[in-house]
Amino acid sequence: CALFVAMKVFPNNPFSKAKSETNIVLDKIQDGDIIFQTSQSPQCEAVRIATNSKFSHCGIIYNINGNWFVFEAVQPVKLTPLDEWIQHGKDNKYVIKRLKNADKVLTPPVLQKMKDYSQQFDGKEYDAYFEWTDTKIYCSELVWKIYKNAAGIELSKLRELKSFNLEDQRVQKILKERYGNEIPLEEKVTAPSDLANSNLLTTIIDNY
């Protein structure tokens, strides 16, 4: 439990001097919510285009000893203070979604199981090749696996890479850089858009 126990020494809540809008956010969010944003790197733009979605990044919101964080797969996988995470997104815009029956399903024991399960990924490398393994991991894969393996909830059906829009030149450029001529079209994947479109989730905050 080193990852989350260590958060006891985290400084005062980063939102303590925040604006009233942020206070409204804190009043609405819950442990285990999923947050989405548009990141600004070329790869994230390619993800957005390939998935026909405004979202290119996501993570799970965790309350650790009274402080709010996003557990996310970047380089490396880590907990990021929620206010910092929001600032990393394009125009500071984000959407927060929640399991429709969260009050019944995401009980304190289940949330603790999710946090315990999450720790195996802390510090792991980001998976730029989108492989369905636990060796390296990407953002929507991280969220999907935590919900599936710790809470028993399959947020979306897995897809094959070839099911996305891969024809755009910006997408082709990234694919060529990553794979050369050996694009793994049948690799099982999940995208931020798949999670955002899940009929198991409801929108809590949308500031796009």
PDB file of C-alpha atoms in Angstrom:
ATOM      1  CA  CYS A   1       0.000   0.000   0.000  1.00  0.00           C
ATOM      2  CA  ALA A   2       3.025   2.269  -0.282  1.00  0.00           C
ATOM      3  CA  LEU A   3       1.597   4.422  -3.057  1.00  0.00           C
ATOM      4  CA  PHE A   4      -1.553   5.529  -1.316  1.00  0.00           C
ATOM      5  CA  VAL A   5      -0.248   5.433   2.240  1.00  0.00           C
ATOM      6  CA  ALA A   6       2.453   7.838   1.128  1.00  0.00           C
ATOM      7  CA  MET A   7      -0.230  10.340   0.242  1.00  0.00           C
ATOM      8  CA  LYS A   8      -0.792  10.981   3.938  1.00  0.00           C
ATOM      9  CA  VAL A   9       2.215  13.281   3.786  1.00  0.00           C
ATOM     10  CA  PHE A  10       0.877  15.167   0.788  1.00  0.00           C
ATOM     11  CA  PRO A  11       0.604  18.935   1.426  1.00  0.00           C
ATOM     12  CA  ASN A  12      -2.681  20.643   2.173  1.00  0.00           C
ATOM     13  CA  ASN A  13      -5.475  20.168  -0.311  1.00  0.00           C
ATOM     14  CA  PRO A  14      -4.321  21.846  -3.552  1.00  0.00           C
ATOM     15  CA  PHE A  15      -7.819  23.249  -3.940  1.00  0.00           C
ATOM     16  CA  SER A  16      -7.808  25.061  -0.583  1.00  0.00           C
ATOM     17  CA  LYS A  17      -7.249  28.455  -2.240  1.00  0.00           C
ATOM     18  CA  ALA A  18      -9.099  27.656  -5.442  1.00  0.00           C
ATOM     19  CA  LYS A  19     -11.850  29.639  -7.070  1.00  0.00           C
ATOM     20  CA  SER A  20     -15.524  29.093  -6.350  1.00  0.00           C
ATOM     21  CA  GLU A  21     -15.910  27.095  -9.577  1.00  0.00           C
ATOM     22  CA  THR A  22     -13.448  24.532  -8.287  1.00  0.00           C
ATOM     23  CA  ASN A  23     -15.282  24.356  -4.977  1.00  0.00           C
ATOM     24  CA  ILE A  24     -18.398  23.433  -6.915  1.00  0.00           C
ATOM     25  CA  VAL A  25     -16.405  20.640  -8.566  1.00  0.00           C
ATOM     26  CA  LEU A  26     -15.282  19.338  -5.184  1.00  0.00           C
ATOM     27  CA  ASP A  27     -18.867  19.306  -3.967  1.00  0.00           C
ATOM     28  CA  LYS A  28     -19.942  17.148  -6.906  1.00  0.00           C
ATOM     29  CA  ILE A  29     -17.162  14.603  -7.384  1.00  0.00           C
ATOM     30  CA  GLN A  30     -16.857  11.221  -5.709  1.00  0.00           C
ATOM     31  CA  ASP A  31     -14.193   8.594  -5.261  1.00  0.00           C
ATOM     32  CA  GLY A  32     -13.967   6.467  -8.394  1.00  0.00           C
ATOM     33  CA  ASP A  33     -15.355   9.026 -10.855  1.00  0.00           C
ATOM     34  CA  ILE A  34     -13.788   9.008 -14.324  1.00  0.00           C
ATOM     35  CA  ILE A  35     -12.466  12.245 -15.813  1.00  0.00           C
ATOM     36  CA  PHE A  36     -11.850  12.984 -19.497  1.00  0.00           C
ATOM     37  CA  GLN A  37      -9.976  15.751 -21.316  1.00  0.00           C
ATOM     38  CA  THR A  38      -8.364  16.687 -24.617  1.00  0.00           C
ATOM     39  CA  SER A  39      -4.581  16.492 -24.418  1.00  0.00           C
ATOM     40  CA  GLN A  40      -2.447  18.500 -26.796  1.00  0.00           C
ATOM     41  CA  SER A  41       0.269  16.182 -28.123  1.00  0.00           C
ATOM     42  CA  PRO A  42       0.331  14.919 -31.738  1.00  0.00           C
ATOM     43  CA  GLN A  43      -0.402  11.390 -30.504  1.00  0.00           C
ATOM     44  CA  CYS A  44      -3.429  12.582 -28.555  1.00  0.00           C
ATOM     45  CA  GLU A  45      -4.668  14.438 -31.609  1.00  0.00           C
ATOM     46  CA  ALA A  46      -4.348  11.199 -33.568  1.00  0.00           C
ATOM     47  CA  VAL A  47      -6.314   9.334 -30.885  1.00  0.00           C
ATOM     48  CA  ARG A  48      -9.049  11.961 -31.027  1.00  0.00           C
ATOM     49  CA  ILE A  49      -9.271  11.736 -34.822  1.00  0.00           C
ATOM     50  CA  ALA A  50      -9.127   7.936 -34.952  1.00  0.00           C
ATOM     51  CA  THR A  51     -11.908   7.630 -32.385  1.00  0.00           C
ATOM     52  CA  ASN A  52     -14.038  10.519 -33.707  1.00  0.00           C
ATOM     53  CA  SER A  53     -14.084  12.018 -30.232  1.00  0.00           C
ATOM     54  CA  LYS A  54     -13.096  15.209 -28.427  1.00  0.00           C
ATOM     55  CA  PHE A  55     -11.501  13.085 -25.708  1.00  0.00           C
ATOM     56  CA  SER A  56      -7.941  11.801 -25.913  1.00  0.00           C
ATOM     57  CA  HIS A  57      -7.073  11.215 -22.248  1.00  0.00           C
ATOM     58  CA  CYS A  58      -8.772   9.944 -19.104  1.00  0.00           C
ATOM     59  CA  GLY A  59      -8.110   8.821 -15.539  1.00  0.00           C
ATOM     60  CA  ILE A  60      -9.789   7.796 -12.294  1.00  0.00           C
ATOM     61  CA  ILE A  61     -10.430  10.311  -9.528  1.00  0.00           C
ATOM     62  CA  TYR A  62      -9.324   9.091  -6.105  1.00  0.00           C
ATOM     63  CA  ASN A  63      -9.717  10.726  -2.717  1.00  0.00           C
ATOM     64  CA  ILE A  64      -6.558   9.966  -0.751  1.00  0.00           C
ATOM     65  CA  ASN A  65      -6.662  11.161   2.843  1.00  0.00           C
ATOM     66  CA  GLY A  66      -8.845  14.128   1.963  1.00  0.00           C
ATOM     67  CA  ASN A  67      -6.901  15.139  -1.158  1.00  0.00           C
ATOM     68  CA  TRP A  68      -8.178  14.681  -4.706  1.00  0.00           C
ATOM     69  CA  PHE A  69      -5.986  13.027  -7.345  1.00  0.00           C
ATOM     70  CA  VAL A  70      -6.299  11.551 -10.810  1.00  0.00           C
ATOM     71  CA  PHE A  71      -4.663   8.156 -11.266  1.00  0.00           C
ATOM     72  CA  GLU A  72      -3.503   8.259 -14.862  1.00  0.00           C
ATOM     73  CA  ALA A  73      -1.327   6.455 -17.367  1.00  0.00           C
ATOM     74  CA  VAL A  74       1.200   8.971 -18.619  1.00  0.00           C
ATOM     75  CA  GLN A  75       4.975   8.571 -18.535  1.00  0.00           C
ATOM     76  CA  PRO A  76       5.052   7.039 -16.003  1.00  0.00           C
ATOM     77  CA  VAL A  77       1.724   5.911 -14.500  1.00  0.00           C
ATOM     78  CA  LYS A  78       1.104   8.086 -11.435  1.00  0.00           C
ATOM     79  CA  LEU A  79      -1.238   9.988  -9.157  1.00  0.00           C
ATOM     80  CA  THR A  80      -1.592  13.624 -10.227  1.00  0.00           C
ATOM     81  CA  PRO A  81      -3.304  16.292  -8.087  1.00  0.00           C
ATOM     82  CA  LEU A  82      -6.680  16.980  -9.672  1.00  0.00           C
ATOM     83  CA  ASP A  83      -6.086  20.690 -10.194  1.00  0.00           C
ATOM     84  CA  GLU A  84      -2.796  19.987 -12.010  1.00  0.00           C
ATOM     85  CA  TRP A  85      -4.467  17.337 -14.147  1.00  0.00           C
ATOM     86  CA  ILE A  86      -7.153  19.753 -15.282  1.00  0.00           C
ATOM     87  CA  GLN A  87      -4.529  22.340 -16.215  1.00  0.00           C
ATOM     88  CA  HIS A  88      -2.795  19.835 -18.488  1.00  0.00           C
ATOM     89  CA  GLY A  89      -5.838  19.603 -20.749  1.00  0.00           C
ATOM     90  CA  LYS A  90      -6.682  21.843 -23.685  1.00  0.00           C
ATOM     91  CA  ASP A  91      -8.333  25.056 -22.409  1.00  0.00           C
ATOM     92  CA  ASN A  92      -8.637  23.399 -18.964  1.00  0.00           C
ATOM     93  CA  LYS A  93     -11.804  21.682 -20.188  1.00  0.00           C
ATOM     94  CA  TYR A  94     -12.943  18.306 -18.864  1.00  0.00           C
ATOM     95  CA  VAL A  95     -15.896  15.998 -18.357  1.00  0.00           C
ATOM     96  CA  ILE A  96     -16.492  13.884 -15.255  1.00  0.00           C
ATOM     97  CA  LYS A  97     -18.621  10.760 -15.439  1.00  0.00           C
ATOM     98  CA  ARG A  98     -19.813   8.290 -12.814  1.00  0.00           C
ATOM     99  CA  LEU A  99     -21.170   4.789 -12.689  1.00  0.00           C
ATOM    100  CA  LYS A 100     -24.969   5.127 -12.710  1.00  0.00           C
ATOM    101  CA  ASN A 101     -25.357   2.852  -9.684  1.00  0.00           C
ATOM    102  CA  ALA A 102     -22.140   3.996  -7.995  1.00  0.00           C
ATOM    103  CA  ASP A 103     -23.785   4.469  -4.590  1.00  0.00           C
ATOM    104  CA  LYS A 104     -24.683   0.773  -4.528  1.00  0.00           C
ATOM    105  CA  VAL A 105     -21.698  -0.683  -6.354  1.00  0.00           C
ATOM    106  CA  LEU A 106     -18.714   1.469  -5.415  1.00  0.00           C
ATOM    107  CA  THR A 107     -18.890   0.776  -1.705  1.00  0.00           C
ATOM    108  CA  PRO A 108     -15.919   1.649   0.530  1.00  0.00           C
ATOM    109  CA  PRO A 109     -14.567  -1.934   0.341  1.00  0.00           C
ATOM    110  CA  VAL A 110     -14.823  -1.950  -3.465  1.00  0.00           C
ATOM    111  CA  LEU A 111     -13.153   1.452  -3.750  1.00  0.00           C
ATOM    112  CA  GLN A 112     -10.349   0.247  -1.512  1.00  0.00           C
ATOM    113  CA  LYS A 113      -9.959  -2.838  -3.683  1.00  0.00           C
ATOM    114  CA  MET A 114      -9.704  -0.566  -6.728  1.00  0.00           C
ATOM    115  CA  LYS A 115      -7.002   1.507  -5.054  1.00  0.00           C
ATOM    116  CA  ASP A 116      -5.108  -1.595  -3.930  1.00  0.00           C
ATOM    117  CA  TYR A 117      -5.297  -3.063  -7.439  1.00  0.00           C
ATOM    118  CA  SER A 118      -4.171   0.271  -8.919  1.00  0.00           C
ATOM    119  CA  GLN A 119      -0.872   0.173  -7.092  1.00  0.00           C
ATOM    120  CA  GLN A 120       0.551  -2.589  -9.272  1.00  0.00           C
ATOM    121  CA  PHE A 121       0.564  -0.089 -12.148  1.00  0.00           C
ATOM    122  CA  ASP A 122       2.168   2.814 -10.275  1.00  0.00           C
ATOM    123  CA  GLY A 123       5.416   3.833 -11.942  1.00  0.00           C
ATOM    124  CA  LYS A 124       4.937   1.595 -14.983  1.00  0.00           C
ATOM    125  CA  GLU A 125       5.892   2.802 -18.436  1.00  0.00           C
ATOM    126  CA  TYR A 126       3.288   4.388 -20.675  1.00  0.00           C
ATOM    127  CA  ASP A 127       2.329   2.065 -23.536  1.00  0.00           C
ATOM    128  CA  ALA A 128       2.701   3.994 -26.787  1.00  0.00           C
ATOM    129  CA  TYR A 129       2.016   0.805 -28.758  1.00  0.00           C
ATOM    130  CA  PHE A 130      -1.405   0.167 -27.194  1.00  0.00           C
ATOM    131  CA  GLU A 131      -0.761  -3.491 -26.435  1.00  0.00           C
ATOM    132  CA  TRP A 132      -3.251  -5.324 -24.221  1.00  0.00           C
ATOM    133  CA  THR A 133      -0.696  -6.399 -21.620  1.00  0.00           C
ATOM    134  CA  ASP A 134       0.107  -5.247 -18.095  1.00  0.00           C
ATOM    135  CA  THR A 135       3.796  -4.692 -18.849  1.00  0.00           C
ATOM    136  CA  LYS A 136       3.105  -1.160 -20.044  1.00  0.00           C
ATOM    137  CA  ILE A 137      -0.255   0.571 -19.994  1.00  0.00           C
ATOM    138  CA  TYR A 138      -2.158   3.449 -21.609  1.00  0.00           C
ATOM    139  CA  CYS A 139      -4.839   5.691 -20.119  1.00  0.00           C
ATOM    140  CA  SER A 140      -8.148   4.084 -21.098  1.00  0.00           C
ATOM    141  CA  GLU A 141      -6.670   0.608 -20.641  1.00  0.00           C
ATOM    142  CA  LEU A 142      -5.750   1.543 -17.067  1.00  0.00           C
ATOM    143  CA  VAL A 143      -9.275   2.741 -16.231  1.00  0.00           C
ATOM    144  CA  TRP A 144     -10.908  -0.234 -17.960  1.00  0.00           C
ATOM    145  CA  LYS A 145      -8.745  -2.801 -16.148  1.00  0.00           C
ATOM    146  CA  ILE A 146      -9.223  -1.227 -12.716  1.00  0.00           C
ATOM    147  CA  TYR A 147     -12.994  -1.283 -13.086  1.00  0.00           C
ATOM    148  CA  LYS A 148     -13.042  -4.767 -14.611  1.00  0.00           C
ATOM    149  CA  ASN A 149     -10.543  -6.531 -12.358  1.00  0.00           C
ATOM    150  CA  ALA A 150     -11.172  -4.763  -9.049  1.00  0.00           C
ATOM    151  CA  ALA A 151     -14.869  -3.873  -9.260  1.00  0.00           C
ATOM    152  CA  GLY A 152     -16.087  -6.555 -11.678  1.00  0.00           C
ATOM    153  CA  ILE A 153     -17.498  -3.959 -14.091  1.00  0.00           C
ATOM    154  CA  GLU A 154     -16.851  -4.021 -17.827  1.00  0.00           C
ATOM    155  CA  LEU A 155     -17.316  -0.399 -18.853  1.00  0.00           C
ATOM    156  CA  SER A 156     -17.183  -1.114 -22.584  1.00  0.00           C
ATOM    157  CA  LYS A 157     -16.593  -3.915 -25.037  1.00  0.00           C
ATOM    158  CA  LEU A 158     -13.035  -4.225 -26.278  1.00  0.00           C
ATOM    159  CA  ARG A 159     -12.460  -3.410 -29.933  1.00  0.00           C
ATOM    160  CA  GLU A 160      -9.808  -4.205 -32.507  1.00  0.00           C
ATOM    161  CA  LEU A 161      -7.474  -1.453 -33.621  1.00  0.00           C
ATOM    162  CA  LYS A 162      -8.749  -1.759 -37.184  1.00  0.00           C
ATOM    163  CA  SER A 163     -12.246  -0.692 -36.074  1.00  0.00           C
ATOM    164  CA  PHE A 164     -11.076   2.899 -35.606  1.00  0.00           C
ATOM    165  CA  ASN A 165     -10.718   5.602 -38.250  1.00  0.00           C
ATOM    166  CA  LEU A 166      -7.141   5.012 -39.377  1.00  0.00           C
ATOM    167  CA  GLU A 167      -7.289   6.700 -42.770  1.00  0.00           C
ATOM    168  CA  ASP A 168      -6.559  10.291 -41.723  1.00  0.00           C
ATOM    169  CA  GLN A 169      -3.009  11.334 -42.630  1.00  0.00           C
ATOM    170  CA  ARG A 170      -2.278  12.507 -39.077  1.00  0.00           C
ATOM    171  CA  VAL A 171      -3.285   9.089 -37.761  1.00  0.00           C
ATOM    172  CA  GLN A 172      -1.301   7.329 -40.480  1.00  0.00           C
ATOM    173  CA  LYS A 173       1.784   9.353 -39.543  1.00  0.00           C
ATOM    174  CA  ILE A 174       1.630   8.231 -35.902  1.00  0.00           C
ATOM    175  CA  LEU A 175       0.952   4.614 -36.882  1.00  0.00           C
ATOM    176  CA  LYS A 176       3.919   4.648 -39.267  1.00  0.00           C
ATOM    177  CA  GLU A 177       6.188   6.081 -36.561  1.00  0.00           C
ATOM    178  CA  ARG A 178       5.039   3.472 -34.043  1.00  0.00           C
ATOM    179  CA  TYR A 179       4.760   0.307 -36.106  1.00  0.00           C
ATOM    180  CA  GLY A 180       6.366   0.815 -39.489  1.00  0.00           C
ATOM    181  CA  ASN A 181       4.536  -1.498 -41.876  1.00  0.00           C
ATOM    182  CA  GLU A 182       3.490  -3.971 -39.176  1.00  0.00           C
ATOM    183  CA  ILE A 183       0.356  -2.323 -37.757  1.00  0.00           C
ATOM    184  CA  PRO A 184      -1.355  -4.748 -35.297  1.00  0.00           C
ATOM    185  CA  LEU A 185      -4.845  -4.253 -36.705  1.00  0.00           C
ATOM    186  CA  GLU A 186      -6.345  -7.053 -34.599  1.00  0.00           C
ATOM    187  CA  GLU A 187      -4.927  -5.865 -31.263  1.00  0.00           C
ATOM    188  CA  LYS A 188      -7.601  -5.568 -28.578  1.00  0.00           C
ATOM    189  CA  VAL A 189      -7.973  -1.943 -27.501  1.00  0.00           C
ATOM    190  CA  THR A 190     -10.222   0.491 -25.678  1.00  0.00           C
ATOM    191  CA  ALA A 191     -10.246   4.245 -26.190  1.00  0.00           C
ATOM    192  CA  PRO A 192     -11.267   7.178 -23.981  1.00  0.00           C
ATOM    193  CA  SER A 193     -14.255   7.607 -26.287  1.00  0.00           C
ATOM    194  CA  ASP A 194     -15.378   4.021 -25.608  1.00  0.00           C
ATOM    195  CA  LEU A 195     -15.445   4.718 -21.879  1.00  0.00           C
ATOM    196  CA  ALA A 196     -17.047   8.140 -22.299  1.00  0.00           C
ATOM    197  CA  ASN A 197     -19.824   6.602 -24.414  1.00  0.00           C
ATOM    198  CA  SER A 198     -20.482   3.747 -21.975  1.00  0.00           C
ATOM    199  CA  ASN A 199     -24.172   3.401 -21.148  1.00  0.00           C
ATOM    200  CA  LEU A 200     -23.106   2.424 -17.624  1.00  0.00           C
ATOM    201  CA  LEU A 201     -21.927   5.977 -16.927  1.00  0.00           C
ATOM    202  CA  THR A 202     -23.715   9.260 -16.354  1.00  0.00           C
ATOM    203  CA  THR A 203     -22.257  12.744 -16.741  1.00  0.00           C
ATOM    204  CA  ILE A 204     -21.645  14.645 -13.498  1.00  0.00           C
ATOM    205  CA  ILE A 205     -19.799  17.701 -14.825  1.00  0.00           C
ATOM    206  CA  ASP A 206     -19.361  18.862 -18.433  1.00  0.00           C
ATOM    207  CA  ASN A 207     -17.521  22.148 -18.927  1.00  0.00           C
ATOM    208  CA  TYR A 208     -16.683  21.710 -22.634  1.00  0.00           C
TER     209      TYR A 208
END
